[in-house]
């Protein structure tokens, strides 16, 4: 007979997409959850994302185990996001998820084996932008971050209570969490290594990206697959609720918080060459640091001074794409922890 897993007292560090989603899944499984976030929602890296379901720039491409895990998390997340779309296909104004056609284009042939999971179709020559000769199209979840991150925050608040969400709470280390929890989940993004005793800090790279708001007459999203290596990306992602689009981008290994005039101009030039209908608000440009971990996403248990710390960070350019799958994996690990690692001080 299956015995129900014990209900645990859990602290989640992080108020980006990973922390919010993980806290929701744990709260909805009946665990007592408290969330601690220096910043929350749109003020985090998650608030800089375009954001579209598309597994890329995540995990170790040379490691089959890491690739397989990403595929499973992405697949689970695809379905979870899809389930948030109303039957008429239009995004709920309070959730912000809908399906969108996503075109991936290139000068070179794009091998079918490198396409992400989800049915895809080849683009016709007349559907390709100038100087791009190959491409495919897939229907994927579009995440309108200003609406969706607020939705996650409200869903969590509804489940665990406003008093359990600690905004503006910068945590100095695992031992600084003194709310009687036996388990801590580390969803601190690029700062994830700060909550580990293992030598991990040198292994994080900032995949710095600049995003700019604009408007387009196109109804599909588009990405140029050719420039991953150079860091000079080109993507345009229309948003349905705001009528705006997000354009990008870049991917550089530095932490400069301010977008340079030259990089904004180059992004606008690349995107305008692919979409002649584009109008750009250059003053809206913002920087975000993708939490890139060359070894792959860190989703594992570490014992720190008798406390069970579950790491869930390092999702690179795909934090939204794997969010629900990773949160479910954290819940599975929590379910294997049979007794509190540290007695909870406020347990009845
Ligand atoms: C330009 C750009 C475009 C992107 N586009 C996409 C896309 O289209 N699709 C997609 O899936 N992904 C995309 N991404 C990637 C995605 O945004 C990230 O993978 C994701 O935001 C990571 O989320 P996170 O919650 O793990 O980290 P974050 O959003 O960085 O959140 C980390 C949280 O930890 C908190 N924290 C850190 N240290 C402490 C501390 N000491 N005490 C308390 N709290 C702390 C922070 O305050 C924050 O709340 C994009 C990223 C960028 C930059």
Short mmCIF file of C-alpha atoms and ligand atoms in Angstrom, two decimals:
data_model
loop_
_atom_site.label_atom_id
_atom_site.label_comp_id
_atom_site.label_asym_id
_atom_site.label_seq_id
_atom_site.Cartn_x
_atom_site.Cartn_y
_atom_site.Cartn_z
CA UNK A 1 0.00 0.00 0.00
CA UNK A 2 1.32 3.47 -0.89
CA UNK A 3 1.70 5.62 2.18
CA UNK A 4 1.09 9.37 1.68
CA UNK A 5 4.34 11.32 1.84
CA UNK A 6 4.74 13.41 5.01
CA UNK A 7 3.91 17.09 4.92
CA UNK A 8 7.03 19.16 5.38
CA UNK A 9 7.93 22.70 6.39
CA UNK A 10 9.77 24.21 3.45
CA UNK A 11 11.47 27.55 2.75
CA UNK A 12 11.92 28.55 -0.88
CA UNK A 13 14.58 31.16 -1.74
CA UNK A 14 13.79 33.11 -4.91
CA UNK A 15 10.87 35.05 -6.35
CA UNK A 16 11.56 34.52 -10.06
CA UNK A 17 9.73 31.98 -12.19
CA UNK A 18 11.58 29.01 -10.59
CA UNK A 19 10.94 30.03 -6.98
CA UNK A 20 7.30 31.01 -7.50
CA UNK A 21 6.44 27.87 -9.49
CA UNK A 22 8.25 25.57 -7.05
CA UNK A 23 6.54 27.19 -4.06
CA UNK A 24 3.13 26.79 -5.74
CA UNK A 25 3.68 23.10 -6.49
CA UNK A 26 4.86 22.40 -2.92
CA UNK A 27 2.05 24.47 -1.38
CA UNK A 28 -0.56 22.74 -3.50
CA UNK A 29 0.82 19.36 -2.38
CA UNK A 30 0.02 20.36 1.21
CA UNK A 31 3.48 21.36 2.44
CA UNK A 32 3.83 24.47 4.59
CA UNK A 33 5.78 26.89 2.43
CA UNK A 34 7.46 30.22 3.12
CA UNK A 35 9.08 32.12 0.27
CA UNK A 36 12.01 34.52 0.70
CA UNK A 37 12.89 36.81 -2.17
CA UNK A 38 15.27 39.73 -2.44
CA UNK A 39 13.27 40.74 -5.51
CA UNK A 40 10.06 39.28 -6.88
CA UNK A 41 8.26 38.89 -10.23
CA UNK A 42 9.05 41.53 -12.85
CA UNK A 43 11.99 42.87 -10.80
CA UNK A 44 13.91 39.60 -11.28
CA UNK A 45 15.74 38.17 -14.30
CA UNK A 46 12.48 36.36 -15.06
CA UNK A 47 10.91 39.76 -15.71
CA UNK A 48 13.39 40.31 -18.56
CA UNK A 49 12.51 37.17 -20.51
CA UNK A 50 10.85 37.40 -23.93
CA UNK A 51 9.24 34.82 -23.07
CA UNK A 52 8.51 31.80 -25.11
CA UNK A 53 8.62 28.05 -24.50
CA UNK A 54 11.77 26.94 -26.28
CA UNK A 55 14.55 24.80 -24.78
CA UNK A 56 17.83 26.47 -25.65
CA UNK A 57 20.98 27.59 -23.90
CA UNK A 58 20.38 25.23 -21.00
CA UNK A 59 22.23 22.20 -19.72
CA UNK A 60 25.32 20.63 -21.09
CA UNK A 61 24.90 19.85 -24.82
CA UNK A 62 27.57 17.13 -24.57
CA UNK A 63 25.88 15.33 -21.69
CA UNK A 64 23.07 12.98 -22.74
CA UNK A 65 21.70 12.68 -19.20
CA UNK A 66 21.42 16.45 -18.86
CA UNK A 67 19.81 16.70 -22.33
CA UNK A 68 17.26 14.00 -21.49
CA UNK A 69 16.34 15.69 -18.20
CA UNK A 70 15.81 19.04 -19.94
CA UNK A 71 13.63 17.35 -22.53
CA UNK A 72 11.41 15.82 -19.84
CA UNK A 73 11.14 19.04 -17.82
CA UNK A 74 10.36 21.01 -20.99
CA UNK A 75 7.72 18.49 -22.08
CA UNK A 76 6.00 18.59 -18.67
CA UNK A 77 6.10 22.40 -18.67
CA UNK A 78 4.67 22.59 -22.18
CA UNK A 79 1.59 20.68 -20.97
CA UNK A 80 1.29 22.67 -17.72
CA UNK A 81 1.41 25.98 -19.61
CA UNK A 82 -1.04 24.69 -22.23
CA UNK A 83 -3.50 23.80 -19.45
CA UNK A 84 -3.61 27.50 -18.47
CA UNK A 85 -4.96 28.54 -21.88
CA UNK A 86 -8.74 29.09 -22.11
CA UNK A 87 -10.71 26.95 -24.57
CA UNK A 88 -11.04 29.82 -27.08
CA UNK A 89 -7.22 29.97 -27.34
CA UNK A 90 -7.03 33.62 -26.27
CA UNK A 91 -4.85 34.44 -23.27
CA UNK A 92 -6.74 34.92 -20.02
CA UNK A 93 -6.08 38.56 -19.05
CA UNK A 94 -5.15 37.38 -15.54
CA UNK A 95 -2.83 34.52 -16.58
CA UNK A 96 -1.16 35.60 -19.81
CA UNK A 97 -0.54 32.28 -21.58
CA UNK A 98 -1.52 31.46 -25.19
CA UNK A 99 -0.08 29.45 -28.08
CA UNK A 100 1.92 31.21 -30.76
CA UNK A 101 3.54 30.17 -34.02
CA UNK A 102 7.32 30.33 -33.56
CA UNK A 103 9.51 30.47 -36.67
CA UNK A 104 13.16 29.45 -36.38
CA UNK A 105 15.12 30.56 -39.44
CA UNK A 106 18.66 30.13 -40.69
CA UNK A 107 21.07 30.46 -43.58
CA UNK A 108 21.84 26.77 -43.14
CA UNK A 109 19.79 23.62 -43.00
CA UNK A 110 18.43 22.94 -39.50
CA UNK A 111 18.70 19.21 -38.78
CA UNK A 112 15.45 17.67 -37.58
CA UNK A 113 17.30 16.02 -34.70
CA UNK A 114 18.11 19.44 -33.26
CA UNK A 115 14.54 20.63 -33.25
CA UNK A 116 12.90 20.75 -29.82
CA UNK A 117 10.25 18.27 -28.84
CA UNK A 118 6.81 19.35 -30.25
CA UNK A 119 5.55 18.90 -33.81
CA UNK A 120 7.23 21.19 -36.34
CA UNK A 121 6.80 21.95 -40.03
CA UNK A 122 9.22 23.30 -42.65
CA UNK A 123 8.74 26.92 -43.68
CA UNK A 124 8.08 27.76 -47.31
CA UNK A 125 10.59 30.07 -49.06
CA UNK A 126 8.01 32.90 -49.13
CA UNK A 127 7.74 32.70 -45.31
CA UNK A 128 11.47 33.32 -44.78
CA UNK A 129 13.00 36.77 -44.10
CA UNK A 130 15.65 38.16 -46.51
CA UNK A 131 18.89 36.13 -46.67
CA UNK A 132 17.50 33.19 -44.70
CA UNK A 133 17.03 30.02 -46.72
CA UNK A 134 15.83 27.41 -44.23
CA UNK A 135 13.43 27.37 -41.34
CA UNK A 136 10.72 25.58 -39.45
CA UNK A 137 7.73 26.55 -37.44
CA UNK A 138 6.30 25.17 -34.19
CA UNK A 139 3.33 26.14 -32.06
CA UNK A 140 4.55 26.86 -28.53
CA UNK A 141 3.29 28.52 -25.34
CA UNK A 142 3.82 32.29 -25.24
CA UNK A 143 4.29 33.67 -21.74
CA UNK A 144 3.39 37.32 -21.22
CA UNK A 145 5.63 37.90 -18.23
CA UNK A 146 4.03 41.04 -16.67
CA UNK A 147 0.74 39.16 -16.38
CA UNK A 148 2.03 35.62 -15.77
CA UNK A 149 4.52 36.46 -12.99
CA UNK A 150 1.79 38.41 -11.18
CA UNK A 151 -0.54 35.41 -11.67
CA UNK A 152 2.04 33.07 -10.09
CA UNK A 153 2.48 35.46 -7.16
CA UNK A 154 -1.29 35.66 -6.59
CA UNK A 155 -1.77 31.89 -6.94
CA UNK A 156 0.94 31.34 -4.33
CA UNK A 157 -0.47 33.99 -2.02
CA UNK A 158 -3.89 32.39 -2.26
CA UNK A 159 -2.45 29.00 -1.30
CA UNK A 160 0.04 29.84 1.44
CA UNK A 161 -1.15 33.24 2.72
CA UNK A 162 0.39 36.69 2.20
CA UNK A 163 2.30 36.43 5.50
CA UNK A 164 4.34 33.52 4.09
CA UNK A 165 5.71 35.55 1.16
CA UNK A 166 8.69 37.59 2.37
CA UNK A 167 9.41 40.25 -0.25
CA UNK A 168 12.62 42.26 -0.04
CA UNK A 169 14.12 39.49 2.12
CA UNK A 170 17.79 39.18 1.15
CA UNK A 171 19.03 36.00 2.83
CA UNK A 172 22.67 35.82 3.94
CA UNK A 173 22.90 32.01 3.90
CA UNK A 174 20.99 28.84 4.73
CA UNK A 175 21.52 29.30 8.46
CA UNK A 176 19.85 32.73 8.30
CA UNK A 177 16.48 31.08 7.66
CA UNK A 178 14.99 30.80 11.13
CA UNK A 179 11.35 29.98 10.53
CA UNK A 180 11.55 26.38 11.72
CA UNK A 181 11.82 24.67 8.38
CA UNK A 182 13.55 21.36 7.76
CA UNK A 183 13.89 21.79 3.99
CA UNK A 184 15.18 24.74 1.95
CA UNK A 185 14.76 24.98 -1.82
CA UNK A 186 17.36 27.15 -3.52
CA UNK A 187 15.86 28.95 -6.54
CA UNK A 188 18.24 31.93 -6.39
CA UNK A 189 19.07 31.95 -10.12
CA UNK A 190 22.53 33.27 -10.84
CA UNK A 191 23.14 33.59 -7.07
CA UNK A 192 22.33 29.91 -6.50
CA UNK A 193 25.92 28.95 -5.55
CA UNK A 194 25.68 31.33 -2.53
CA UNK A 195 23.52 28.64 -0.88
CA UNK A 196 25.82 25.69 -1.37
CA UNK A 197 28.89 24.35 0.38
CA UNK A 198 30.14 22.76 -2.82
CA UNK A 199 32.62 24.54 -5.06
CA UNK A 200 30.08 25.73 -7.57
CA UNK A 201 30.45 29.50 -7.73
CA UNK A 202 33.05 29.58 -10.48
CA UNK A 203 30.76 27.45 -12.64
CA UNK A 204 28.05 30.10 -13.24
CA UNK A 205 28.22 32.43 -16.24
CA UNK A 206 25.97 35.41 -16.85
CA UNK A 207 24.37 35.11 -20.28
CA UNK A 208 23.72 38.84 -20.39
CA UNK A 209 20.87 39.77 -22.70
CA UNK A 210 19.33 43.07 -23.78
CA UNK A 211 15.60 43.19 -24.53
CA UNK A 212 13.66 46.11 -26.03
CA UNK A 213 9.91 46.71 -26.40
CA UNK A 214 8.32 47.56 -29.71
CA UNK A 215 5.37 46.87 -31.97
CA UNK A 216 5.00 44.60 -34.97
CA UNK A 217 2.23 43.83 -37.44
CA UNK A 218 3.30 40.15 -37.48
CA UNK A 219 1.38 37.62 -35.43
CA UNK A 220 4.16 35.04 -35.15
CA UNK A 221 7.40 35.01 -33.16
CA UNK A 222 10.73 34.58 -34.95
CA UNK A 223 14.29 33.61 -34.01
CA UNK A 224 17.45 33.54 -36.09
CA UNK A 225 19.25 30.30 -35.23
CA UNK A 226 22.54 31.35 -36.84
CA UNK A 227 24.05 33.67 -34.29
CA UNK A 228 24.02 31.66 -31.04
CA UNK A 229 27.81 31.42 -31.09
CA UNK A 230 28.47 35.10 -31.79
CA UNK A 231 26.03 36.20 -29.08
CA UNK A 232 24.30 38.52 -31.57
CA UNK A 233 20.80 37.09 -31.44
CA UNK A 234 17.72 38.16 -33.38
CA UNK A 235 14.27 37.43 -32.04
CA UNK A 236 10.91 39.13 -32.08
CA UNK A 237 8.12 37.96 -29.77
CA UNK A 238 4.70 39.62 -30.08
CA UNK A 239 2.55 39.91 -26.97
CA UNK A 240 -1.18 39.67 -27.34
CA UNK A 241 -2.47 41.36 -24.18
CA UNK A 242 -0.30 44.50 -24.34
CA UNK A 243 -0.08 44.64 -28.14
CA UNK A 244 3.66 45.17 -27.74
CA UNK A 245 6.49 42.88 -28.80
CA UNK A 246 9.81 42.06 -27.18
CA UNK A 247 12.87 42.17 -29.41
CA UNK A 248 16.39 40.95 -28.76
CA UNK A 249 18.92 40.18 -28.39
CA UNK A 250 22.33 39.47 -27.17
CA UNK A 251 24.18 36.93 -25.07
CA UNK A 252 27.46 38.12 -23.61
CA UNK A 253 29.54 36.89 -20.70
CA UNK A 254 29.52 40.08 -18.62
CA UNK A 255 27.40 41.72 -15.93
CA UNK A 256 27.08 45.31 -17.13
CA UNK A 257 23.60 46.42 -15.96
CA UNK A 258 23.16 49.14 -18.58
CA UNK A 259 22.45 48.52 -22.26
CA UNK A 260 24.99 50.28 -24.48
CA UNK A 261 23.75 52.58 -27.25
CA UNK A 262 25.70 50.53 -29.81
CA UNK A 263 24.19 47.19 -28.77
CA UNK A 264 20.67 48.64 -28.83
CA UNK A 265 21.30 49.99 -32.35
CA UNK A 266 22.65 46.63 -33.54
CA UNK A 267 19.66 44.72 -32.14
CA UNK A 268 17.22 47.13 -33.79
CA UNK A 269 19.11 46.79 -37.09
CA UNK A 270 19.06 42.96 -36.99
CA UNK A 271 15.38 42.77 -36.06
CA UNK A 272 14.27 45.44 -38.55
CA UNK A 273 16.02 43.54 -41.34
CA UNK A 274 13.80 40.54 -40.56
CA UNK A 275 10.58 42.51 -39.96
CA UNK A 276 9.94 45.69 -41.93
CA UNK A 277 6.80 46.45 -39.87
CA UNK A 278 8.78 46.80 -36.64
CA UNK A 279 8.60 49.99 -34.51
CA UNK A 280 10.95 50.08 -31.53
CA UNK A 281 10.91 52.04 -28.25
CA UNK A 282 14.68 52.18 -27.70
CA UNK A 283 14.28 53.87 -24.29
CA UNK A 284 12.66 50.67 -22.97
CA UNK A 285 15.87 48.61 -23.32
CA UNK A 286 16.71 46.49 -20.26
CA UNK A 287 19.41 44.00 -19.30
CA UNK A 288 18.89 40.52 -17.83
CA UNK A 289 21.48 37.94 -16.76
CA UNK A 290 20.58 34.40 -17.84
CA UNK A 291 21.68 32.03 -15.05
CA UNK A 292 23.93 29.83 -17.18
CA UNK A 293 25.57 26.81 -15.58
CA UNK A 294 27.85 25.04 -18.05
CA UNK A 295 27.43 21.75 -16.15
CA UNK A 296 23.66 22.01 -16.59
CA UNK A 297 20.74 22.79 -14.30
CA UNK A 298 21.54 22.00 -10.69
CA UNK A 299 18.58 20.04 -9.32
CA UNK A 300 19.80 17.92 -6.44
CA UNK A 301 19.83 17.50 -2.69
CA UNK A 302 22.66 18.70 -0.45
CA UNK A 303 22.87 18.34 3.31
CA UNK A 304 23.94 21.59 4.94
CA UNK A 305 24.33 21.38 8.73
CA UNK A 306 21.57 18.77 8.96
CA UNK A 307 19.16 20.71 6.75
CA UNK A 308 18.01 19.30 3.43
CA UNK A 309 18.78 21.88 0.74
CA UNK A 310 17.30 21.16 -2.69
CA UNK A 311 18.98 23.18 -5.42
CA UNK A 312 16.91 24.30 -8.40
CA UNK A 313 18.97 26.86 -10.30
CA UNK A 314 21.02 27.38 -13.45
CA UNK A 315 18.21 27.27 -16.05
CA UNK A 316 20.08 29.52 -18.49
CA UNK A 317 17.91 30.77 -21.35
CA UNK A 318 15.04 28.40 -20.57
CA UNK A 319 13.79 29.10 -17.05
CA UNK A 320 10.16 29.43 -18.14
CA UNK A 321 10.46 26.47 -20.51
CA UNK A 322 11.35 24.02 -17.74
CA UNK A 323 9.70 25.74 -14.73
CA UNK A 324 6.84 23.31 -14.00
CA UNK A 325 8.89 20.20 -14.81
CA UNK A 326 11.66 21.29 -12.42
CA UNK A 327 9.15 22.22 -9.71
CA UNK A 328 7.60 18.73 -9.98
CA UNK A 329 11.08 17.21 -9.67
CA UNK A 330 11.69 19.23 -6.48
CA UNK A 331 8.35 17.93 -5.13
CA UNK A 332 9.46 14.36 -5.90
CA UNK A 333 12.68 14.92 -3.94
CA UNK A 334 10.73 16.44 -1.03
CA UNK A 335 8.52 13.34 -1.00
CA UNK A 336 11.61 11.14 -0.48
CA UNK A 337 12.55 13.04 2.68
CA UNK A 338 10.66 11.01 5.25
CA UNK A 339 11.42 12.85 8.46
CA UNK A 340 12.36 16.46 9.17
CA UNK A 341 16.14 16.79 8.83
CA UNK A 342 16.01 19.38 11.63
CA UNK A 343 13.14 19.47 14.15
CA UNK A 344 10.83 22.33 13.25
CA UNK A 345 10.66 24.71 16.20
CA UNK A 346 7.03 25.63 15.64
CA UNK A 347 5.69 22.15 14.83
CA UNK A 348 2.65 21.24 16.94
C1 LIG B 1 16.97 38.47 -22.29
C2 LIG B 1 16.43 37.17 -21.78
C3 LIG B 1 15.48 36.48 -22.51
C4 LIG B 1 15.00 35.25 -22.05
N1 LIG B 1 14.03 34.60 -22.76
C5 LIG B 1 13.54 33.42 -22.30
C6 LIG B 1 12.50 32.75 -22.99
O1 LIG B 1 12.01 33.22 -24.04
N2 LIG B 1 12.06 31.56 -22.49
C7 LIG B 1 12.56 31.02 -21.34
O2 LIG B 1 12.14 29.92 -20.95
N3 LIG B 1 13.55 31.65 -20.65
C8 LIG B 1 14.03 32.83 -21.11
N4 LIG B 1 15.03 33.47 -20.43
C9 LIG B 1 15.65 32.80 -19.27
C10 LIG B 1 14.84 33.00 -18.01
O3 LIG B 1 14.51 34.34 -17.86
C11 LIG B 1 15.65 32.51 -16.81
O4 LIG B 1 16.09 31.19 -17.00
C12 LIG B 1 14.75 32.55 -15.58
O5 LIG B 1 14.28 33.85 -15.38
C13 LIG B 1 15.47 32.05 -14.33
O6 LIG B 1 14.52 32.15 -13.31
P1 LIG B 1 14.91 31.93 -11.79
O7 LIG B 1 13.65 32.07 -11.03
O8 LIG B 1 15.68 30.66 -11.68
O9 LIG B 1 15.92 33.11 -11.47
P2 LIG B 1 15.63 34.68 -11.29
O10 LIG B 1 14.49 35.13 -12.11
O11 LIG B 1 16.93 35.36 -11.47
O12 LIG B 1 15.20 34.79 -9.78
C14 LIG B 1 16.15 34.60 -8.75
C15 LIG B 1 15.49 34.98 -7.46
O13 LIG B 1 16.37 34.67 -6.39
C16 LIG B 1 16.37 35.78 -5.51
N5 LIG B 1 17.61 35.77 -4.74
C17 LIG B 1 18.88 35.65 -5.16
N6 LIG B 1 19.72 35.71 -4.12
C18 LIG B 1 18.95 35.88 -3.01
C19 LIG B 1 19.23 36.03 -1.62
N7 LIG B 1 20.49 36.04 -1.14
N8 LIG B 1 18.18 36.19 -0.76
C20 LIG B 1 16.91 36.19 -1.21
N9 LIG B 1 16.59 36.06 -2.52
C21 LIG B 1 17.61 35.92 -3.40
C22 LIG B 1 16.25 36.97 -6.43
O14 LIG B 1 15.88 38.15 -5.71
C23 LIG B 1 15.14 36.45 -7.33
O15 LIG B 1 13.90 36.60 -6.70
C24 LIG B 1 15.50 34.71 -20.85
C25 LIG B 1 16.42 35.43 -20.09
C26 LIG B 1 16.89 36.64 -20.55
C27 LIG B 1 17.87 37.41 -19.71
#
